[in-house]
CSV table of C-alpha atoms and ligand atoms in Angstrom, one decimal:
chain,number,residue,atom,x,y,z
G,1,UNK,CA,12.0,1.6,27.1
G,2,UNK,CA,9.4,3.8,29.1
G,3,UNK,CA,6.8,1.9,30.3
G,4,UNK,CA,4.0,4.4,28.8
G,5,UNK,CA,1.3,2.2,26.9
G,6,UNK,CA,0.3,4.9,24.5
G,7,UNK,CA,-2.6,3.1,22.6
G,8,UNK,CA,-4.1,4.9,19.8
G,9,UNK,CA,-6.6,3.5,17.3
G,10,UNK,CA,-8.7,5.8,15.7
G,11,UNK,CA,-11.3,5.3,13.4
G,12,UNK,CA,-12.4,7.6,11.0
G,13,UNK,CA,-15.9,7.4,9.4
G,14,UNK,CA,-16.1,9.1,6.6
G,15,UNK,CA,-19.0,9.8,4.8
G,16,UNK,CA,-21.8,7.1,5.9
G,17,UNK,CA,-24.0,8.3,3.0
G,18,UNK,CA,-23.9,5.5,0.5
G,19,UNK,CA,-22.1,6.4,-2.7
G,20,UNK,CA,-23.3,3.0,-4.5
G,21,UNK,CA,-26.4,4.5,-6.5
G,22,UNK,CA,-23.6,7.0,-8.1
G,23,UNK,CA,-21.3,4.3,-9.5
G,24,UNK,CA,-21.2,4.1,-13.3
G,25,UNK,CA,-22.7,1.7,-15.4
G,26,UNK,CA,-20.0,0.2,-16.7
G,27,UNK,CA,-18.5,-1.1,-13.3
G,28,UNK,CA,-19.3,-4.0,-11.9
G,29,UNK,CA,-20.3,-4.0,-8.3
G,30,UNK,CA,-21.6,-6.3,-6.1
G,31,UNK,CA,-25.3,-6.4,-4.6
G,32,UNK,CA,-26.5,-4.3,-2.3
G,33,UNK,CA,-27.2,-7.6,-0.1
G,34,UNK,CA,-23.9,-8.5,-0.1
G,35,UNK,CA,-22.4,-5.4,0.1
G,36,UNK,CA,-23.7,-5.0,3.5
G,37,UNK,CA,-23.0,-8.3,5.1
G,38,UNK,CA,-19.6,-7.4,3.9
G,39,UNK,CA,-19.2,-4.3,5.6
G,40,UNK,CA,-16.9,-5.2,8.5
G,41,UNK,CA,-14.3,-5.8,5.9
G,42,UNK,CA,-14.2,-2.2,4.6
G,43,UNK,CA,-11.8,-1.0,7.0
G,44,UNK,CA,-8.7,0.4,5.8
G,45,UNK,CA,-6.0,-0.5,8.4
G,46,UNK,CA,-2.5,1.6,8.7
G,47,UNK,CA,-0.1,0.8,10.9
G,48,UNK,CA,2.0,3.7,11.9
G,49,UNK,CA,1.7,6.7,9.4
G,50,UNK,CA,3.3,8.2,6.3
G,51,UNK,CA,5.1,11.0,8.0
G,52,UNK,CA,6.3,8.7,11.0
G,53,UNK,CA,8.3,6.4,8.5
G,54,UNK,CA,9.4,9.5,6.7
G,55,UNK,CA,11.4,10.5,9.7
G,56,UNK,CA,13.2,7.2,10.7
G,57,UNK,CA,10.6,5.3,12.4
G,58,UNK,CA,12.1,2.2,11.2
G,59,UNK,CA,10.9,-0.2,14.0
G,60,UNK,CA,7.6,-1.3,14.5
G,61,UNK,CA,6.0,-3.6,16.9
G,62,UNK,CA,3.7,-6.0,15.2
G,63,UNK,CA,4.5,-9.2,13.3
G,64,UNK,CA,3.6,-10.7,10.5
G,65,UNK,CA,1.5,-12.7,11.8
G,66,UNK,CA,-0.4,-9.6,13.1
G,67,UNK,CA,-0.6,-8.0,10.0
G,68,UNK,CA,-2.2,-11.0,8.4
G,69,UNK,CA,-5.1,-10.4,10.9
G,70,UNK,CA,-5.8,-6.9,9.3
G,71,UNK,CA,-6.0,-7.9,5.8
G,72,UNK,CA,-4.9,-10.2,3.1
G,73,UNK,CA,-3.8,-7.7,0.9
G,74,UNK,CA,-1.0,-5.5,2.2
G,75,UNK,CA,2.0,-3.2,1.0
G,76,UNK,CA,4.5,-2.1,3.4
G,77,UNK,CA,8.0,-2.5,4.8
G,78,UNK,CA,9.7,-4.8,7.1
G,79,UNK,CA,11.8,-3.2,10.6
G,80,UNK,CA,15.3,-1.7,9.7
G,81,UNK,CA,14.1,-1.1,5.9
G,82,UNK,CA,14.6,-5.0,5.3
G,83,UNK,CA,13.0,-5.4,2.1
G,84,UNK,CA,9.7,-4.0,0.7
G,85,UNK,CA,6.4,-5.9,1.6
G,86,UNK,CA,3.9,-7.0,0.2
G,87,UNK,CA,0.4,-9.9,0.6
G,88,UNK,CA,-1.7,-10.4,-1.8
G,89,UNK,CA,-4.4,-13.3,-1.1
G,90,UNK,CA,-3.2,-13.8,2.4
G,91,UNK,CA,0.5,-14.7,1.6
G,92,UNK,CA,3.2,-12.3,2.6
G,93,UNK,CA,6.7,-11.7,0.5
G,94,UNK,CA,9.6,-10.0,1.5
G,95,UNK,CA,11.6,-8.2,-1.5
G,96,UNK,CA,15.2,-8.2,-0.4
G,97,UNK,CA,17.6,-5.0,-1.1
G,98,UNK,CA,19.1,-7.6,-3.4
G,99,UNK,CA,16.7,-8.5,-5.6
G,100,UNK,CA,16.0,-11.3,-3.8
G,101,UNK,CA,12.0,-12.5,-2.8
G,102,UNK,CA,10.8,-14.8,-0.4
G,103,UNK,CA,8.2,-15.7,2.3
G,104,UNK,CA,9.2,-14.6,5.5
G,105,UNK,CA,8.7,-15.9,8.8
G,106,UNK,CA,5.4,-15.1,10.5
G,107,UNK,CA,7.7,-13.5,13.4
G,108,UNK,CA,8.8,-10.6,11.8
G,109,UNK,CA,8.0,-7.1,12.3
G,110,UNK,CA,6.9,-4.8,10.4
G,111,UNK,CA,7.7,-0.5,10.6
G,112,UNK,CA,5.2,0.4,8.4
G,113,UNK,CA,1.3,-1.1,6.2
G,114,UNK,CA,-1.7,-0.4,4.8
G,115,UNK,CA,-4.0,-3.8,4.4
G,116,UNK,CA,-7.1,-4.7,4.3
G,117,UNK,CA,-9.4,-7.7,3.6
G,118,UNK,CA,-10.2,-7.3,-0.3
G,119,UNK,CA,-13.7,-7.7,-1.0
G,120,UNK,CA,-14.3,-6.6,-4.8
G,121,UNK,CA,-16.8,-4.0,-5.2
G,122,UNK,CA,-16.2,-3.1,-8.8
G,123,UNK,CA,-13.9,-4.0,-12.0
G,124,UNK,CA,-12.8,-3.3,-15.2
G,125,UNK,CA,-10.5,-4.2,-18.2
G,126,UNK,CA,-7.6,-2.1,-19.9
G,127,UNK,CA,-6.6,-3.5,-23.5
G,128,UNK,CA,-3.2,-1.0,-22.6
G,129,UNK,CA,-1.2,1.0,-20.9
G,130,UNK,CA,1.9,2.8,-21.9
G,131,UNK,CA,2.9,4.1,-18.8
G,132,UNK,CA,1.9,4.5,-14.6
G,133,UNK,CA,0.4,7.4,-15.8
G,134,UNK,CA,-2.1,6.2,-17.9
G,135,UNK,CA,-2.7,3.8,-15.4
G,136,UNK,CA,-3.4,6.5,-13.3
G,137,UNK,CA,-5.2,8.0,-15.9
G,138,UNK,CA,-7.5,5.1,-16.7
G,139,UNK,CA,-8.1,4.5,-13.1
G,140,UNK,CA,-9.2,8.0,-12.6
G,141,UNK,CA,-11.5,8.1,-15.4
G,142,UNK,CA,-13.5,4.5,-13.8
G,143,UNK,CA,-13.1,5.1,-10.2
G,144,UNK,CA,-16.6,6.0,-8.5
G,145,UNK,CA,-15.4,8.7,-6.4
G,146,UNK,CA,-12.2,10.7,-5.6
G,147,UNK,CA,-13.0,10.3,-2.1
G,148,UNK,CA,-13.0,7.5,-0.5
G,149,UNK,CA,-10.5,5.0,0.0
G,150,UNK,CA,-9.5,2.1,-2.2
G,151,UNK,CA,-7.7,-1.3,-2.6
G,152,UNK,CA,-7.0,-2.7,-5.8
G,153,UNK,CA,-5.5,-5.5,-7.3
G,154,UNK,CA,-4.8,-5.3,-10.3
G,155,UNK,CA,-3.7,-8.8,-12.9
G,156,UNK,CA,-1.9,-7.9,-16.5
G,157,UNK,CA,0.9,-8.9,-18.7
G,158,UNK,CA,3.5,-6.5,-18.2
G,159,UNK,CA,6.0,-5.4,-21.0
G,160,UNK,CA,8.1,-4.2,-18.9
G,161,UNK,CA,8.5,-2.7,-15.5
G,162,UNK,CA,10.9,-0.8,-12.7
G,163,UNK,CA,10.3,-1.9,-9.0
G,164,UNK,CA,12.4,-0.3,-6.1
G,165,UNK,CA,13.6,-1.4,-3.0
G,166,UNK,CA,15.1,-0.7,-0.1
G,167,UNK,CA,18.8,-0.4,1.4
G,168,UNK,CA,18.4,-2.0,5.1
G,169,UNK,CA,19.5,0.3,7.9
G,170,UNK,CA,21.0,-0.3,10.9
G,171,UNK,CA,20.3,1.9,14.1
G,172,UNK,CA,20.8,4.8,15.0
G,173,UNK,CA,19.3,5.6,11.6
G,174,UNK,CA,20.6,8.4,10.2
G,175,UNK,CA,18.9,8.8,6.6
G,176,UNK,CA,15.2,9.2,6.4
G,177,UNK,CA,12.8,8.5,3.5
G,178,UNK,CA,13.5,11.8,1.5
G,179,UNK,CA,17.1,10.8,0.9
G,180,UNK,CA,16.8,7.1,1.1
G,181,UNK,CA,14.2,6.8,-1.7
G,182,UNK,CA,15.6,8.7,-4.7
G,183,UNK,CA,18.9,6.4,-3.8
G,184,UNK,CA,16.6,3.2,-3.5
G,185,UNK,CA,17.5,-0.3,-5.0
G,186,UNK,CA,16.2,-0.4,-8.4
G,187,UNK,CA,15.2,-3.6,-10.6
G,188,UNK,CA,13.5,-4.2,-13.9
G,189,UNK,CA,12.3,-7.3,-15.8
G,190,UNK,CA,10.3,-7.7,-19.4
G,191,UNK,CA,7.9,-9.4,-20.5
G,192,UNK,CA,6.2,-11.6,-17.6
G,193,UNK,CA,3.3,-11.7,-15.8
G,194,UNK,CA,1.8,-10.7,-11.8
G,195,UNK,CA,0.2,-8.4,-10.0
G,196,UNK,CA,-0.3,-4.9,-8.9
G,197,UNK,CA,-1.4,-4.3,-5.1
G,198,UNK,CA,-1.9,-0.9,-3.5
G,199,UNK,CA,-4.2,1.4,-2.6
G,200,UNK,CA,-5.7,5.2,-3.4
G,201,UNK,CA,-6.2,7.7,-0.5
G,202,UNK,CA,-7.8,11.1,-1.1
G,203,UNK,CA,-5.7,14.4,-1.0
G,204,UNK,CA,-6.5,14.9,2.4
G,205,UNK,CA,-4.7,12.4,4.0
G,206,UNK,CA,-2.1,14.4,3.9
G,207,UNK,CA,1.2,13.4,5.7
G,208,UNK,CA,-0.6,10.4,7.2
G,209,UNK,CA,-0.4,8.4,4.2
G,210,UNK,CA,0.7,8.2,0.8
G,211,UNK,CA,-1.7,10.4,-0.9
G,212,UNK,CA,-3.3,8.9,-4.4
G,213,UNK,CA,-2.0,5.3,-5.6
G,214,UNK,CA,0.7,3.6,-4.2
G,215,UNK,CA,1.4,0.3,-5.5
G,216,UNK,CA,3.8,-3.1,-5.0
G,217,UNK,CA,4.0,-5.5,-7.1
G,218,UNK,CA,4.5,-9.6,-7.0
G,219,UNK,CA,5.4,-11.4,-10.1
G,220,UNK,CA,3.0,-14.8,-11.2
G,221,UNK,CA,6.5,-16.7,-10.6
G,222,UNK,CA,6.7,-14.7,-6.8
G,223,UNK,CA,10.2,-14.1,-8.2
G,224,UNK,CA,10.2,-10.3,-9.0
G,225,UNK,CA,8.8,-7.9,-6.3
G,226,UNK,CA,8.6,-4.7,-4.7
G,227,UNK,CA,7.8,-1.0,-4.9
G,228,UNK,CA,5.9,-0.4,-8.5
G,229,UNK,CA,8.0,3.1,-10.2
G,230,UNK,CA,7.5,2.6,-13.9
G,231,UNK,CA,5.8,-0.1,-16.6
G,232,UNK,CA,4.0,-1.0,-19.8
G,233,UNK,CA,1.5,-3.1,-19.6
G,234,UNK,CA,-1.5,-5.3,-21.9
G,235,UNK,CA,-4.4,-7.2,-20.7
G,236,UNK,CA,-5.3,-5.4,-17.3
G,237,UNK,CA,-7.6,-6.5,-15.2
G,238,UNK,CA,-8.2,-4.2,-12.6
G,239,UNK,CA,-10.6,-5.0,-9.6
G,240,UNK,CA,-11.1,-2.5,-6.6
G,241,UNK,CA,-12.7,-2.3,-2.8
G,242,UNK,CA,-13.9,0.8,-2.0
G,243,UNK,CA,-13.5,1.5,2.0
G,244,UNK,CA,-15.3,4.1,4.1
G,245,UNK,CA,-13.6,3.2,7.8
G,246,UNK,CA,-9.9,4.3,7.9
G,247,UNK,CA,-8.1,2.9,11.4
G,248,UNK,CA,-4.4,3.5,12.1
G,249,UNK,CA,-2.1,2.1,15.2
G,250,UNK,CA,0.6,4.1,15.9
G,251,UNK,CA,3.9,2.2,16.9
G,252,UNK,CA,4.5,2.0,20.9
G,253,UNK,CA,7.8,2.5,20.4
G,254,UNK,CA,10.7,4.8,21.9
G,255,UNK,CA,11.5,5.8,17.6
G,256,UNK,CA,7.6,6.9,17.8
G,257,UNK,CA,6.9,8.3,21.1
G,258,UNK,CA,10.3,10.5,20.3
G,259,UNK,CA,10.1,11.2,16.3
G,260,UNK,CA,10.2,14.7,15.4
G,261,UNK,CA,7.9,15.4,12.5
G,262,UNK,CA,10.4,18.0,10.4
G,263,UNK,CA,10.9,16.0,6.8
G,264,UNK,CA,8.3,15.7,4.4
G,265,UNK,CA,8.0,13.1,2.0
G,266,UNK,CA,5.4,12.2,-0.9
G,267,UNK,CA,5.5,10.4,-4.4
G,268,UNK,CA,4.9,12.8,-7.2
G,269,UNK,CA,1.2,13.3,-6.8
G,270,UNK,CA,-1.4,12.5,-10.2
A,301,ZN,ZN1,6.0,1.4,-1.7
């Protein structure tokens, strides 16, 4: 491996005007007080980006352990596509391509996160939903503003729902993201409870990140897990951080110093 230390951690701030006196009346948020002595916390952290993983970038170079200093809320994968990630409240889990969920080690690596430290600056209930889109829907109707950045967790009783994973890949990869996720790992369960961790970033993230919601998923019996597709769902309770700093590390890798940027990936976009 060349011994270039390319180091880049950038951090956006985006729009230091405070957006708290717009926030609806029907969302809870917390004091101004504590708001502010909270404020180191509303970093979104990204390690590698979007269109990086797209394109094979399979390997990163942090661990676990690392990642649990950025946040204690996180959705992500594990290096060669091993399973989906995902923290919530500071503990990771590890969906395997066969179904399968456990802890893993703090010594593995991750390819690709978002995290951050969840402090809840607003909530709200949903009696229902019949589908991610009126999830989506509801969400969009509550949420303060379009354009920052959000976390959200997000408790319920689901009816039913569809989680992907991943098929682990071994190097030289030859299949990127845009044929490797409409062939992903797909597994279902009814009636059960758990929770819904992501995050929304504005449409002009672009290729960097997911753009809108992305969410994974851990089940109250940390048995089911992994990328959310497809639900119904009672009883919400939705609770979200709203985050103004953006930073993301770029892998020092050989897969990231060499990637070519020439597939393009993105969820269907709501
Ligand atoms: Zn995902």
């Amino acid at each position: 491996m060349k011994q270039v230390n390319i180091v880049l951690s950038i951090i956006i701030l985006i729009l230091v005007t405070s957006c708290k006196q717009e926030i609806k009346e029907d969302i809870k948020i917390q004091d101004n007080a504590s708001y502010s002595t909270q404020k180191k916390s509303d970093v979104f952290y990204h390690y590698s980006i979007w269109w990086a993983f797209v394109n094979k970038v399979f390997e990163g170079d942090i661990t676990a352990a690392e990642l649990k200093s950025k946040g204690d809320m996180a959705l992500g994968s594990y290096n060669f596509l091993d399973g989906e990630l995902i923290m919530l409240d500071g503990t990771l889990y590890q969906a395997k391509e066969n179904g399968e969920v456990s802890i893993p080690n703090d010594s593995i690596k991750v390819a690709y996160a978002n995290a951050a430290f969840f402090d809840k600056d607003g909530g709200f209930s949903i009696d229902k939903v019949d589908n991610y889109d009126g999830l989506r829907a509801a969400i969009n109707s509550k949420l303060p503003s379009k354009n920052f950045f959000y976390a959200f967790k997000i408790k319920g009783d689901f009816k039913n729902m569809k989680c992907g994973g991943l098929h682990k890949q071994e190097p030289p990869f030859e299949k990127g993201l845009d044929v490797l996720i409409p062939s992903r790992p797909i597994f279902e369960r009814e009636n059960f409870k758990g929770t819904m961790v992501g995050f929304y970033c504005p449409e002009f993230i672009g290729n960097i990140n997911v753009a809108g919601f992305h969410f994974h998923f851990v089940s109250e019996d940390k048995t089911f897990a992994g990328h959310v597709m497809e639900f119904e769902a009672e009883n919400l309770t939705v609770e979200f951080d709203e985050m103004n700093e953006y930073q993301f590390v770029l892998p020092e890798t050989e897969a990231y110093e060499n990637v070519g940027f020439d597939k393009e990936f993105q969820y269907e976009k709501k």
